[in-house]
PDB file of C-alpha atoms and ligand atoms in Angstrom:
ATOM      1  CA  UNK A   1      25.229  -3.261  -4.939  1.00  0.00           C
ATOM      2  CA  UNK A   2      21.915  -2.953  -6.637  1.00  0.00           C
ATOM      3  CA  UNK A   3      19.364  -0.607  -4.951  1.00  0.00           C
ATOM      4  CA  UNK A   4      17.960  -2.309  -1.979  1.00  0.00           C
ATOM      5  CA  UNK A   5      15.463  -1.590   0.829  1.00  0.00           C
ATOM      6  CA  UNK A   6      16.725   0.290   3.792  1.00  0.00           C
ATOM      7  CA  UNK A   7      18.797  -1.473   6.402  1.00  0.00           C
ATOM      8  CA  UNK A   8      17.289   0.808   9.187  1.00  0.00           C
ATOM      9  CA  UNK A   9      13.593   0.243  10.424  1.00  0.00           C
ATOM     10  CA  UNK A  10      10.934   1.635   8.139  1.00  0.00           C
ATOM     11  CA  UNK A  11       7.268   1.295   7.613  1.00  0.00           C
ATOM     12  CA  UNK A  12       5.075   0.640   4.604  1.00  0.00           C
ATOM     13  CA  UNK A  13       1.322   1.401   4.321  1.00  0.00           C
ATOM     14  CA  UNK A  14      -1.428   0.022   2.194  1.00  0.00           C
ATOM     15  CA  UNK A  15      -4.912  -1.331   1.993  1.00  0.00           C
ATOM     16  CA  UNK A  16      -7.855  -2.131  -0.156  1.00  0.00           C
ATOM     17  CA  UNK A  17      -9.285   0.234  -2.976  1.00  0.00           C
ATOM     18  CA  UNK A  18     -12.077   1.572  -0.903  1.00  0.00           C
ATOM     19  CA  UNK A  19      -9.871   1.978   2.336  1.00  0.00           C
ATOM     20  CA  UNK A  20     -12.270  -0.224   4.473  1.00  0.00           C
ATOM     21  CA  UNK A  21      -8.990  -2.294   5.121  1.00  0.00           C
ATOM     22  CA  UNK A  22      -5.917  -0.524   5.869  1.00  0.00           C
ATOM     23  CA  UNK A  23      -2.638  -1.971   7.298  1.00  0.00           C
ATOM     24  CA  UNK A  24       0.789  -0.851   8.475  1.00  0.00           C
ATOM     25  CA  UNK A  25       3.923  -3.022   7.988  1.00  0.00           C
ATOM     26  CA  UNK A  26       6.723  -2.224  10.326  1.00  0.00           C
ATOM     27  CA  UNK A  27      10.069  -3.634   9.198  1.00  0.00           C
ATOM     28  CA  UNK A  28      12.744  -3.820  11.883  1.00  0.00           C
ATOM     29  CA  UNK A  29      16.542  -3.237  11.378  1.00  0.00           C
ATOM     30  CA  UNK A  30      18.490  -5.614   9.211  1.00  0.00           C
ATOM     31  CA  UNK A  31      19.904  -7.832  11.874  1.00  0.00           C
ATOM     32  CA  UNK A  32      16.339  -8.710  13.126  1.00  0.00           C
ATOM     33  CA  UNK A  33      15.188  -9.927   9.680  1.00  0.00           C
ATOM     34  CA  UNK A  34      15.440 -13.730   9.085  1.00  0.00           C
ATOM     35  CA  UNK A  35      17.691 -15.012   6.463  1.00  0.00           C
ATOM     36  CA  UNK A  36      16.161 -16.947   3.709  1.00  0.00           C
ATOM     37  CA  UNK A  37      17.106 -20.556   3.272  1.00  0.00           C
ATOM     38  CA  UNK A  38      19.744 -20.741   0.591  1.00  0.00           C
ATOM     39  CA  UNK A  39      18.018 -23.615  -1.098  1.00  0.00           C
ATOM     40  CA  UNK A  40      15.110 -21.377  -2.069  1.00  0.00           C
ATOM     41  CA  UNK A  41      17.340 -18.937  -3.793  1.00  0.00           C
ATOM     42  CA  UNK A  42      18.053 -20.689  -7.104  1.00  0.00           C
ATOM     43  CA  UNK A  43      19.249 -18.961 -10.206  1.00  0.00           C
ATOM     44  CA  UNK A  44      16.079 -19.650 -12.194  1.00  0.00           C
ATOM     45  CA  UNK A  45      14.023 -18.129  -9.263  1.00  0.00           C
ATOM     46  CA  UNK A  46      16.183 -15.067  -8.598  1.00  0.00           C
ATOM     47  CA  UNK A  47      15.245 -11.765 -10.628  1.00  0.00           C
ATOM     48  CA  UNK A  48      18.098  -9.852  -9.126  1.00  0.00           C
ATOM     49  CA  UNK A  49      21.365 -11.020  -7.578  1.00  0.00           C
ATOM     50  CA  UNK A  50      21.334 -11.697  -3.814  1.00  0.00           C
ATOM     51  CA  UNK A  51      22.658  -8.928  -1.509  1.00  0.00           C
ATOM     52  CA  UNK A  52      22.783  -8.455   2.284  1.00  0.00           C
ATOM     53  CA  UNK A  53      19.212  -6.925   2.390  1.00  0.00           C
ATOM     54  CA  UNK A  54      17.291  -9.095  -0.114  1.00  0.00           C
ATOM     55  CA  UNK A  55      18.739 -12.402   1.217  1.00  0.00           C
ATOM     56  CA  UNK A  56      16.537 -11.622   4.353  1.00  0.00           C
ATOM     57  CA  UNK A  57      12.767 -11.050   5.052  1.00  0.00           C
ATOM     58  CA  UNK A  58      10.828  -9.429   3.656  1.00  0.00           C
ATOM     59  CA  UNK A  59      10.591 -11.119   0.237  1.00  0.00           C
ATOM     60  CA  UNK A  60       8.937  -9.468  -2.745  1.00  0.00           C
ATOM     61  CA  UNK A  61       8.009 -12.063  -5.178  1.00  0.00           C
ATOM     62  CA  UNK A  62       6.369 -12.694  -8.604  1.00  0.00           C
ATOM     63  CA  UNK A  63       3.977 -15.589  -8.311  1.00  0.00           C
ATOM     64  CA  UNK A  64       2.963 -17.379 -11.531  1.00  0.00           C
ATOM     65  CA  UNK A  65       0.925 -20.082  -9.905  1.00  0.00           C
ATOM     66  CA  UNK A  66      -2.575 -20.890 -11.295  1.00  0.00           C
ATOM     67  CA  UNK A  67      -4.674 -19.921  -8.013  1.00  0.00           C
ATOM     68  CA  UNK A  68      -2.649 -16.701  -7.605  1.00  0.00           C
ATOM     69  CA  UNK A  69      -3.402 -15.755 -11.178  1.00  0.00           C
ATOM     70  CA  UNK A  70      -7.229 -16.610 -10.964  1.00  0.00           C
ATOM     71  CA  UNK A  71      -8.222 -15.278  -7.501  1.00  0.00           C
ATOM     72  CA  UNK A  72      -6.896 -11.718  -8.037  1.00  0.00           C
ATOM     73  CA  UNK A  73      -7.290 -11.847 -11.750  1.00  0.00           C
ATOM     74  CA  UNK A  74      -3.574 -10.884 -12.380  1.00  0.00           C
ATOM     75  CA  UNK A  75      -1.585 -12.373 -15.124  1.00  0.00           C
ATOM     76  CA  UNK A  76       1.371 -12.402 -12.753  1.00  0.00           C
ATOM     77  CA  UNK A  77       0.680 -11.707  -9.112  1.00  0.00           C
ATOM     78  CA  UNK A  78       3.164  -9.955  -6.645  1.00  0.00           C
ATOM     79  CA  UNK A  79       3.427 -10.803  -2.893  1.00  0.00           C
ATOM     80  CA  UNK A  80       5.213  -9.151   0.028  1.00  0.00           C
ATOM     81  CA  UNK A  81       6.163 -11.869   2.424  1.00  0.00           C
ATOM     82  CA  UNK A  82       6.797 -11.016   6.047  1.00  0.00           C
ATOM     83  CA  UNK A  83       6.257 -12.232   9.618  1.00  0.00           C
ATOM     84  CA  UNK A  84       2.767 -11.883  11.128  1.00  0.00           C
ATOM     85  CA  UNK A  85       4.080  -9.598  13.945  1.00  0.00           C
ATOM     86  CA  UNK A  86       5.108  -6.908  11.472  1.00  0.00           C
ATOM     87  CA  UNK A  87       1.631  -6.132  10.328  1.00  0.00           C
ATOM     88  CA  UNK A  88      -1.237  -4.287  12.055  1.00  0.00           C
ATOM     89  CA  UNK A  89      -4.604  -3.764  10.444  1.00  0.00           C
ATOM     90  CA  UNK A  90      -7.078  -0.888  10.832  1.00  0.00           C
ATOM     91  CA  UNK A  91     -10.492  -1.875   9.413  1.00  0.00           C
ATOM     92  CA  UNK A  92     -13.673   0.242   9.141  1.00  0.00           C
ATOM     93  CA  UNK A  93     -16.952  -0.868  10.677  1.00  0.00           C
ATOM     94  CA  UNK A  94     -19.714  -1.890   8.214  1.00  0.00           C
ATOM     95  CA  UNK A  95     -21.939   1.040   7.342  1.00  0.00           C
ATOM     96  CA  UNK A  96     -25.056  -0.896   8.411  1.00  0.00           C
ATOM     97  CA  UNK A  97     -23.781  -1.165  12.038  1.00  0.00           C
ATOM     98  CA  UNK A  98     -23.846   1.293  14.931  1.00  0.00           C
ATOM     99  CA  UNK A  99     -20.092   1.576  15.159  1.00  0.00           C
ATOM    100  CA  UNK A 100     -18.212   4.577  13.874  1.00  0.00           C
ATOM    101  CA  UNK A 101     -14.690   4.064  15.040  1.00  0.00           C
ATOM    102  CA  UNK A 102     -12.095   2.117  13.133  1.00  0.00           C
ATOM    103  CA  UNK A 103     -11.062  -1.266  14.656  1.00  0.00           C
ATOM    104  CA  UNK A 104      -7.500  -2.101  14.990  1.00  0.00           C
ATOM    105  CA  UNK A 105      -6.634  -5.888  14.732  1.00  0.00           C
ATOM    106  CA  UNK A 106      -3.228  -7.681  14.839  1.00  0.00           C
ATOM    107  CA  UNK A 107      -2.784 -10.114  11.981  1.00  0.00           C
ATOM    108  CA  UNK A 108      -3.676 -13.155  14.066  1.00  0.00           C
ATOM    109  CA  UNK A 109      -7.160 -11.818  14.581  1.00  0.00           C
ATOM    110  CA  UNK A 110      -7.262 -10.621  11.027  1.00  0.00           C
ATOM    111  CA  UNK A 111      -6.224 -13.758   9.456  1.00  0.00           C
ATOM    112  CA  UNK A 112      -7.854 -16.255  11.618  1.00  0.00           C
ATOM    113  CA  UNK A 113     -11.479 -15.342  10.909  1.00  0.00           C
ATOM    114  CA  UNK A 114     -12.147 -13.565  14.192  1.00  0.00           C
ATOM    115  CA  UNK A 115     -15.884 -13.875  14.199  1.00  0.00           C
ATOM    116  CA  UNK A 116     -16.463 -10.317  15.542  1.00  0.00           C
ATOM    117  CA  UNK A 117     -14.220  -8.803  13.016  1.00  0.00           C
ATOM    118  CA  UNK A 118     -15.934 -10.747  10.243  1.00  0.00           C
ATOM    119  CA  UNK A 119     -19.368  -9.655  11.478  1.00  0.00           C
ATOM    120  CA  UNK A 120     -18.520  -5.988  12.196  1.00  0.00           C
ATOM    121  CA  UNK A 121     -16.247  -5.281   9.223  1.00  0.00           C
ATOM    122  CA  UNK A 122     -15.780  -5.959   5.499  1.00  0.00           C
ATOM    123  CA  UNK A 123     -12.952  -8.374   6.141  1.00  0.00           C
ATOM    124  CA  UNK A 124     -14.035 -11.500   4.066  1.00  0.00           C
ATOM    125  CA  UNK A 125     -12.248 -14.901   4.065  1.00  0.00           C
ATOM    126  CA  UNK A 126     -11.890 -17.404   1.037  1.00  0.00           C
ATOM    127  CA  UNK A 127     -10.143 -20.625   0.724  1.00  0.00           C
ATOM    128  CA  UNK A 128      -8.796 -21.243  -2.710  1.00  0.00           C
ATOM    129  CA  UNK A 129      -7.656 -24.628  -1.522  1.00  0.00           C
ATOM    130  CA  UNK A 130      -7.717 -26.617   1.683  1.00  0.00           C
ATOM    131  CA  UNK A 131      -4.556 -24.934   3.067  1.00  0.00           C
ATOM    132  CA  UNK A 132      -4.744 -21.584   1.091  1.00  0.00           C
ATOM    133  CA  UNK A 133      -6.435 -18.945   3.109  1.00  0.00           C
ATOM    134  CA  UNK A 134      -7.178 -15.565   1.392  1.00  0.00           C
ATOM    135  CA  UNK A 135      -8.667 -12.391   2.490  1.00  0.00           C
ATOM    136  CA  UNK A 136     -10.434  -9.736   0.508  1.00  0.00           C
ATOM    137  CA  UNK A 137     -12.593  -6.743   1.041  1.00  0.00           C
ATOM    138  CA  UNK A 138     -16.296  -7.506   1.010  1.00  0.00           C
ATOM    139  CA  UNK A 139     -17.208  -3.940   0.007  1.00  0.00           C
ATOM    140  CA  UNK A 140     -14.651  -3.261  -2.909  1.00  0.00           C
ATOM    141  CA  UNK A 141     -13.439  -6.704  -3.772  1.00  0.00           C
ATOM    142  CA  UNK A 142      -9.574  -6.130  -3.307  1.00  0.00           C
ATOM    143  CA  UNK A 143      -7.690  -9.288  -2.686  1.00  0.00           C
ATOM    144  CA  UNK A 144      -5.477  -8.313   0.301  1.00  0.00           C
ATOM    145  CA  UNK A 145      -3.676 -11.412   1.775  1.00  0.00           C
ATOM    146  CA  UNK A 146      -2.790 -15.147   1.503  1.00  0.00           C
ATOM    147  CA  UNK A 147      -1.696 -17.514   4.249  1.00  0.00           C
ATOM    148  CA  UNK A 148      -0.940 -21.064   4.281  1.00  0.00           C
ATOM    149  CA  UNK A 149      -2.038 -23.624   7.011  1.00  0.00           C
ATOM    150  CA  UNK A 150      -1.360 -27.310   7.232  1.00  0.00           C
ATOM    151  CA  UNK A 151       2.025 -29.092   6.852  1.00  0.00           C
ATOM    152  CA  UNK A 152       4.847 -26.494   6.828  1.00  0.00           C
ATOM    153  CA  UNK A 153       6.799 -26.088   3.621  1.00  0.00           C
ATOM    154  CA  UNK A 154      10.567 -25.591   3.647  1.00  0.00           C
ATOM    155  CA  UNK A 155      10.202 -21.685   3.677  1.00  0.00           C
ATOM    156  CA  UNK A 156       7.822 -21.823   6.722  1.00  0.00           C
ATOM    157  CA  UNK A 157      10.148 -24.199   8.624  1.00  0.00           C
ATOM    158  CA  UNK A 158      13.051 -21.819   7.981  1.00  0.00           C
ATOM    159  CA  UNK A 159      11.157 -18.489   8.573  1.00  0.00           C
ATOM    160  CA  UNK A 160       8.496 -19.203  11.072  1.00  0.00           C
ATOM    161  CA  UNK A 161       4.873 -18.049  10.548  1.00  0.00           C
ATOM    162  CA  UNK A 162       4.691 -15.393   7.724  1.00  0.00           C
ATOM    163  CA  UNK A 163       2.035 -14.485   5.421  1.00  0.00           C
ATOM    164  CA  UNK A 164       1.619 -12.648   2.081  1.00  0.00           C
ATOM    165  CA  UNK A 165       0.426  -9.228   1.457  1.00  0.00           C
ATOM    166  CA  UNK A 166      -0.635  -8.385  -2.098  1.00  0.00           C
ATOM    167  CA  UNK A 167       1.955  -6.031  -3.309  1.00  0.00           C
ATOM    168  CA  UNK A 168      -0.636  -4.031  -5.445  1.00  0.00           C
ATOM    169  CA  UNK A 169      -2.390  -2.991  -2.301  1.00  0.00           C
ATOM    170  CA  UNK A 170       0.590  -1.023  -1.077  1.00  0.00           C
ATOM    171  CA  UNK A 171       0.302   2.700  -1.375  1.00  0.00           C
ATOM    172  CA  UNK A 172       1.927   4.107  -4.407  1.00  0.00           C
ATOM    173  CA  UNK A 173       4.808   6.015  -2.745  1.00  0.00           C
ATOM    174  CA  UNK A 174       5.805   2.698  -0.992  1.00  0.00           C
ATOM    175  CA  UNK A 175       5.945   0.873  -4.354  1.00  0.00           C
ATOM    176  CA  UNK A 176       8.043   3.708  -5.710  1.00  0.00           C
ATOM    177  CA  UNK A 177      10.549   3.871  -2.816  1.00  0.00           C
ATOM    178  CA  UNK A 178      14.180   2.988  -3.645  1.00  0.00           C
ATOM    179  CA  UNK A 179      15.040  -0.678  -3.644  1.00  0.00           C
ATOM    180  CA  UNK A 180      11.383  -1.900  -3.720  1.00  0.00           C
ATOM    181  CA  UNK A 181      11.353  -4.377  -6.547  1.00  0.00           C
ATOM    182  CA  UNK A 182      10.474  -8.214  -6.823  1.00  0.00           C
ATOM    183  CA  UNK A 183      13.592 -10.172  -6.092  1.00  0.00           C
ATOM    184  CA  UNK A 184      12.438 -13.718  -6.687  1.00  0.00           C
ATOM    185  CA  UNK A 185       9.791 -15.622  -8.720  1.00  0.00           C
ATOM    186  CA  UNK A 186       8.013 -18.762  -7.774  1.00  0.00           C
ATOM    187  CA  UNK A 187       5.959 -21.415  -9.760  1.00  0.00           C
ATOM    188  CA  UNK A 188       7.341 -20.109 -12.949  1.00  0.00           C
ATOM    189  CA  UNK A 189       7.252 -23.713 -14.403  1.00  0.00           C
ATOM    190  CA  UNK A 190       3.577 -23.509 -13.969  1.00  0.00           C
ATOM    191  CA  UNK A 191       3.114 -19.992 -15.414  1.00  0.00           C
ATOM    192  CA  UNK A 192       1.671 -18.791 -18.746  1.00  0.00           C
ATOM    193  CA  UNK A 193       4.724 -19.129 -21.105  1.00  0.00           C
ATOM    194  CA  UNK A 194       4.383 -15.583 -22.483  1.00  0.00           C
ATOM    195  CA  UNK A 195       4.125 -13.951 -19.100  1.00  0.00           C
ATOM    196  CA  UNK A 196       7.188 -15.960 -17.812  1.00  0.00           C
ATOM    197  CA  UNK A 197       9.012 -14.915 -20.941  1.00  0.00           C
ATOM    198  CA  UNK A 198       8.010 -11.319 -20.322  1.00  0.00           C
ATOM    199  CA  UNK A 199       9.316 -11.286 -16.766  1.00  0.00           C
ATOM    200  CA  UNK A 200      12.574 -13.050 -17.661  1.00  0.00           C
ATOM    201  CA  UNK A 201      13.462 -11.559 -21.026  1.00  0.00           C
ATOM    202  CA  UNK A 202      11.332  -8.388 -21.152  1.00  0.00           C
ATOM    203  CA  UNK A 203      10.057  -6.990 -24.539  1.00  0.00           C
ATOM    204  CA  UNK A 204      13.038  -8.379 -26.580  1.00  0.00           C
ATOM    205  CA  UNK A 205      12.138 -11.909 -25.510  1.00  0.00           C
ATOM    206  CA  UNK A 206       8.495 -11.551 -26.154  1.00  0.00           C
ATOM    207  CA  UNK A 207       8.766  -9.874 -29.595  1.00  0.00           C
ATOM    208  CA  UNK A 208      11.095 -11.317 -32.046  1.00  0.00           C
ATOM    209  CA  UNK A 209      10.159  -8.502 -34.265  1.00  0.00           C
ATOM    210  CA  UNK A 210      11.443  -5.827 -31.559  1.00  0.00           C
ATOM    211  CA  UNK A 211      13.552  -4.156 -34.187  1.00  0.00           C
ATOM    212  CA  UNK A 212      10.311  -3.014 -35.944  1.00  0.00           C
ATOM    213  CA  UNK A 213       9.141  -1.663 -32.572  1.00  0.00           C
ATOM    214  CA  UNK A 214      12.136   0.568 -32.416  1.00  0.00           C
ATOM    215  CA  UNK A 215      11.516   1.737 -35.969  1.00  0.00           C
ATOM    216  CA  UNK A 216       7.905   2.683 -34.699  1.00  0.00           C
ATOM    217  CA  UNK A 217       9.482   4.678 -31.754  1.00  0.00           C
ATOM    218  CA  UNK A 218      11.741   6.439 -34.220  1.00  0.00           C
ATOM    219  CA  UNK A 219       8.824   7.526 -36.284  1.00  0.00           C
ATOM    220  CA  UNK A 220       6.865   8.766 -33.185  1.00  0.00           C
ATOM    221  CA  UNK A 221       9.894  10.948 -32.260  1.00  0.00           C
ATOM    222  CA  UNK A 222       9.929  12.400 -35.700  1.00  0.00           C
ATOM    223  CA  UNK A 223       6.284  13.290 -35.485  1.00  0.00           C
ATOM    224  CA  UNK A 224       6.894  15.347 -32.341  1.00  0.00           C
TER     225      UNK A 224
HETATM  226 ZN1   ZN B   1     -12.366  -2.160   0.163  1.00  0.00          ZN
END
Protein backbone atom coordinates (compact mmCIF):
# COMPACT_ATOMS: atom_id res chain seq x y z
CA UNK A 1 0.00 0.00 0.00
CA UNK A 2 1.25 3.47 -0.83
CA UNK A 3 2.14 5.66 2.15
CA UNK A 4 -1.06 6.83 3.82
CA UNK A 5 -2.11 9.03 6.73
CA UNK A 6 -2.32 7.28 10.13
CA UNK A 7 -5.33 5.06 10.92
CA UNK A 8 -5.13 6.12 14.57
CA UNK A 9 -6.31 9.56 15.81
CA UNK A 10 -3.94 12.42 15.00
CA UNK A 11 -3.88 16.22 14.93
CA UNK A 12 -2.80 18.80 12.36
CA UNK A 13 -2.02 22.44 13.10
CA UNK A 14 -1.94 25.50 10.89
CA UNK A 15 -2.90 29.11 10.44
CA UNK A 16 -2.33 32.29 8.51
CA UNK A 17 1.08 33.83 7.81
CA UNK A 18 0.95 36.34 10.71
CA UNK A 19 -0.60 33.79 13.18
CA UNK A 20 -3.63 36.00 13.93
CA UNK A 21 -5.68 32.95 12.85
CA UNK A 22 -4.60 29.48 14.04
CA UNK A 23 -6.49 26.19 13.92
CA UNK A 24 -6.21 22.59 15.08
CA UNK A 25 -7.72 19.70 13.12
CA UNK A 26 -8.40 16.55 15.19
CA UNK A 27 -8.80 13.49 12.98
CA UNK A 28 -10.50 10.52 14.67
CA UNK A 29 -9.57 6.86 14.17
CA UNK A 30 -10.25 5.30 10.77
CA UNK A 31 -13.68 3.71 11.42
CA UNK A 32 -15.09 7.13 12.39
CA UNK A 33 -14.09 8.78 9.09
CA UNK A 34 -16.83 8.82 6.44
CA UNK A 35 -16.38 6.88 3.20
CA UNK A 36 -16.27 8.94 0.01
CA UNK A 37 -18.92 8.17 -2.60
CA UNK A 38 -17.45 5.77 -5.20
CA UNK A 39 -18.88 7.97 -7.98
CA UNK A 40 -16.52 10.82 -7.05
CA UNK A 41 -13.41 8.62 -7.32
CA UNK A 42 -13.04 8.37 -11.09
CA UNK A 43 -9.73 7.42 -12.73
CA UNK A 44 -9.22 10.88 -14.27
CA UNK A 45 -9.62 12.47 -10.83
CA UNK A 46 -7.51 10.09 -8.77
CA UNK A 47 -3.84 11.02 -8.37
CA UNK A 48 -2.95 7.87 -6.42
CA UNK A 49 -4.73 4.52 -6.22
CA UNK A 50 -7.49 4.27 -3.58
CA UNK A 51 -6.62 2.55 -0.31
CA UNK A 52 -8.45 1.98 2.98
CA UNK A 53 -7.30 5.37 4.35
CA UNK A 54 -7.66 7.70 1.37
CA UNK A 55 -11.11 6.35 0.43
CA UNK A 56 -12.36 8.13 3.57
CA UNK A 57 -12.34 11.72 4.86
CA UNK A 58 -10.21 13.75 5.10
CA UNK A 59 -9.58 14.34 1.39
CA UNK A 60 -6.56 16.28 0.20
CA UNK A 61 -7.32 17.72 -3.23
CA UNK A 62 -5.80 19.69 -6.03
CA UNK A 63 -8.33 22.18 -7.38
CA UNK A 64 -7.96 23.64 -10.88
CA UNK A 65 -11.14 25.78 -10.85
CA UNK A 66 -11.05 29.40 -11.91
CA UNK A 67 -12.10 30.92 -8.56
CA UNK A 68 -9.71 28.76 -6.50
CA UNK A 69 -6.89 29.90 -8.78
CA UNK A 70 -7.75 33.60 -8.65
CA UNK A 71 -8.75 34.15 -5.02
CA UNK A 72 -5.60 32.69 -3.43
CA UNK A 73 -3.45 33.49 -6.49
CA UNK A 74 -2.23 29.88 -6.80
CA UNK A 75 -1.82 28.27 -10.20
CA UNK A 76 -3.16 25.02 -8.66
CA UNK A 77 -4.82 25.25 -5.26
CA UNK A 78 -4.87 22.45 -2.68
CA UNK A 79 -7.64 21.88 -0.13
CA UNK A 80 -8.00 19.74 2.98
CA UNK A 81 -11.66 18.63 3.15
CA UNK A 82 -12.95 17.60 6.56
CA UNK A 83 -16.08 17.74 8.74
CA UNK A 84 -16.64 20.98 10.64
CA UNK A 85 -16.53 19.28 14.02
CA UNK A 86 -12.89 18.27 13.51
CA UNK A 87 -11.63 21.86 13.47
CA UNK A 88 -11.19 24.45 16.22
CA UNK A 89 -9.87 27.97 15.66
CA UNK A 90 -7.83 30.21 17.95
CA UNK A 91 -7.86 33.82 16.80
CA UNK A 92 -6.01 36.82 18.14
CA UNK A 93 -7.94 39.97 19.09
CA UNK A 94 -7.40 43.08 16.96
CA UNK A 95 -4.47 45.17 18.10
CA UNK A 96 -6.72 48.25 18.29
CA UNK A 97 -9.05 46.68 20.89
CA UNK A 98 -8.68 46.23 24.66
CA UNK A 99 -8.62 42.43 24.54
CA UNK A 100 -5.37 40.58 25.07
CA UNK A 101 -6.48 36.94 25.23
CA UNK A 102 -6.79 34.75 22.13
CA UNK A 103 -10.39 33.78 21.32
CA UNK A 104 -11.35 30.15 20.72
CA UNK A 105 -14.09 29.51 18.16
CA UNK A 106 -15.62 26.34 16.77
CA UNK A 107 -15.92 26.22 12.99
CA UNK A 108 -19.63 27.11 13.05
CA UNK A 109 -18.89 30.46 14.72
CA UNK A 110 -15.82 30.97 12.56
CA UNK A 111 -17.45 30.14 9.21
CA UNK A 112 -20.80 31.80 9.79
CA UNK A 113 -19.62 35.36 10.16
CA UNK A 114 -20.17 35.52 13.90
CA UNK A 115 -20.44 39.30 14.25
CA UNK A 116 -18.47 39.62 17.49
CA UNK A 117 -15.68 37.49 16.05
CA UNK A 118 -15.54 39.64 12.90
CA UNK A 119 -15.44 42.86 14.97
CA UNK A 120 -12.95 41.65 17.55
CA UNK A 121 -10.52 39.73 15.33
CA UNK A 122 -8.97 39.73 11.85
CA UNK A 123 -11.25 36.95 10.54
CA UNK A 124 -12.60 38.39 7.28
CA UNK A 125 -15.24 36.94 4.95
CA UNK A 126 -15.49 37.08 1.18
CA UNK A 127 -18.03 35.48 -1.16
CA UNK A 128 -16.45 34.56 -4.50
CA UNK A 129 -19.89 33.51 -5.76
CA UNK A 130 -23.39 33.26 -4.33
CA UNK A 131 -22.65 29.97 -2.53
CA UNK A 132 -18.85 30.10 -2.12
CA UNK A 133 -17.91 31.55 1.25
CA UNK A 134 -14.23 32.17 1.93
CA UNK A 135 -12.30 33.47 4.91
CA UNK A 136 -8.97 35.19 4.97
CA UNK A 137 -6.84 37.01 7.50
CA UNK A 138 -7.60 40.74 7.45
CA UNK A 139 -4.10 41.49 8.73
CA UNK A 140 -1.79 39.41 6.49
CA UNK A 141 -4.18 38.42 3.68
CA UNK A 142 -3.77 34.62 3.88
CA UNK A 143 -6.74 32.75 2.37
CA UNK A 144 -7.70 30.17 5.01
CA UNK A 145 -11.02 28.41 4.27
CA UNK A 146 -13.79 27.80 1.75
CA UNK A 147 -17.26 26.47 2.44
CA UNK A 148 -20.32 26.05 0.29
CA UNK A 149 -23.88 26.98 1.10
CA UNK A 150 -26.97 26.51 -1.09
CA UNK A 151 -28.11 23.29 -2.76
CA UNK A 152 -26.08 20.27 -1.59
CA UNK A 153 -23.78 18.69 -4.17
CA UNK A 154 -23.26 14.90 -4.30
CA UNK A 155 -20.24 15.10 -1.98
CA UNK A 156 -22.09 17.11 0.69
CA UNK A 157 -25.04 14.72 0.45
CA UNK A 158 -22.77 11.77 1.11
CA UNK A 159 -20.41 13.33 3.66
CA UNK A 160 -22.55 15.79 5.63
CA UNK A 161 -21.38 19.35 6.35
CA UNK A 162 -17.69 19.60 5.55
CA UNK A 163 -15.49 22.50 4.59
CA UNK A 164 -12.14 23.15 2.99
CA UNK A 165 -8.98 24.35 4.70
CA UNK A 166 -6.23 25.74 2.44
CA UNK A 167 -3.47 23.10 2.55
CA UNK A 168 -0.73 25.72 2.22
CA UNK A 169 -1.74 27.13 5.64
CA UNK A 170 -0.81 23.90 7.45
CA UNK A 171 2.42 23.95 9.44
CA UNK A 172 5.35 22.58 7.45
CA UNK A 173 5.88 19.53 9.68
CA UNK A 174 2.24 18.52 9.03
CA UNK A 175 2.69 18.83 5.26
CA UNK A 176 5.82 16.71 5.54
CA UNK A 177 4.25 13.90 7.58
CA UNK A 178 4.23 10.44 6.00
CA UNK A 179 1.24 9.86 3.74
CA UNK A 180 0.29 13.53 3.47
CA UNK A 181 -0.29 14.13 -0.23
CA UNK A 182 -3.13 15.13 -2.55
CA UNK A 183 -5.03 12.06 -3.71
CA UNK A 184 -7.65 13.54 -6.00
CA UNK A 185 -8.02 16.49 -8.38
CA UNK A 186 -11.16 18.43 -9.19
CA UNK A 187 -12.12 20.72 -12.08
CA UNK A 188 -9.15 19.57 -14.17
CA UNK A 189 -11.25 20.04 -17.32
CA UNK A 190 -11.43 23.77 -16.46
CA UNK A 191 -7.77 24.12 -15.46
CA UNK A 192 -4.90 25.84 -17.24
CA UNK A 193 -3.72 23.18 -19.71
CA UNK A 194 -0.01 23.36 -18.81
CA UNK A 195 -0.77 23.24 -15.07
CA UNK A 196 -3.05 20.20 -15.53
CA UNK A 197 -0.34 18.55 -17.68
CA UNK A 198 2.30 19.27 -15.04
CA UNK A 199 0.14 17.63 -12.33
CA UNK A 200 -0.68 14.59 -14.42
CA UNK A 201 2.55 13.96 -16.31
CA UNK A 202 5.21 15.87 -14.38
CA UNK A 203 8.21 17.46 -16.03
CA UNK A 204 8.31 14.85 -18.78
CA UNK A 205 4.80 15.74 -19.90
CA UNK A 206 5.45 19.45 -19.84
CA UNK A 207 8.80 19.52 -21.64
CA UNK A 208 9.08 17.50 -24.81
CA UNK A 209 12.80 18.37 -24.71
CA UNK A 210 13.27 16.82 -21.26
CA UNK A 211 16.30 14.93 -22.59
CA UNK A 212 18.09 18.28 -22.91
CA UNK A 213 17.29 19.01 -19.27
CA UNK A 214 19.00 15.74 -18.24
CA UNK A 215 22.03 16.86 -20.27
CA UNK A 216 22.08 20.16 -18.34
CA UNK A 217 21.88 18.22 -15.07
CA UNK A 218 24.83 16.04 -16.11
CA UNK A 219 26.84 19.18 -16.93
CA UNK A 220 25.98 20.62 -13.48
CA UNK A 221 27.25 17.41 -11.86
CA UNK A 222 30.56 17.68 -13.74
CA UNK A 223 31.06 21.28 -12.56
CA UNK A 224 30.83 20.18 -8.89
ZN1 LIG B 1 -2.72 36.67 9.34
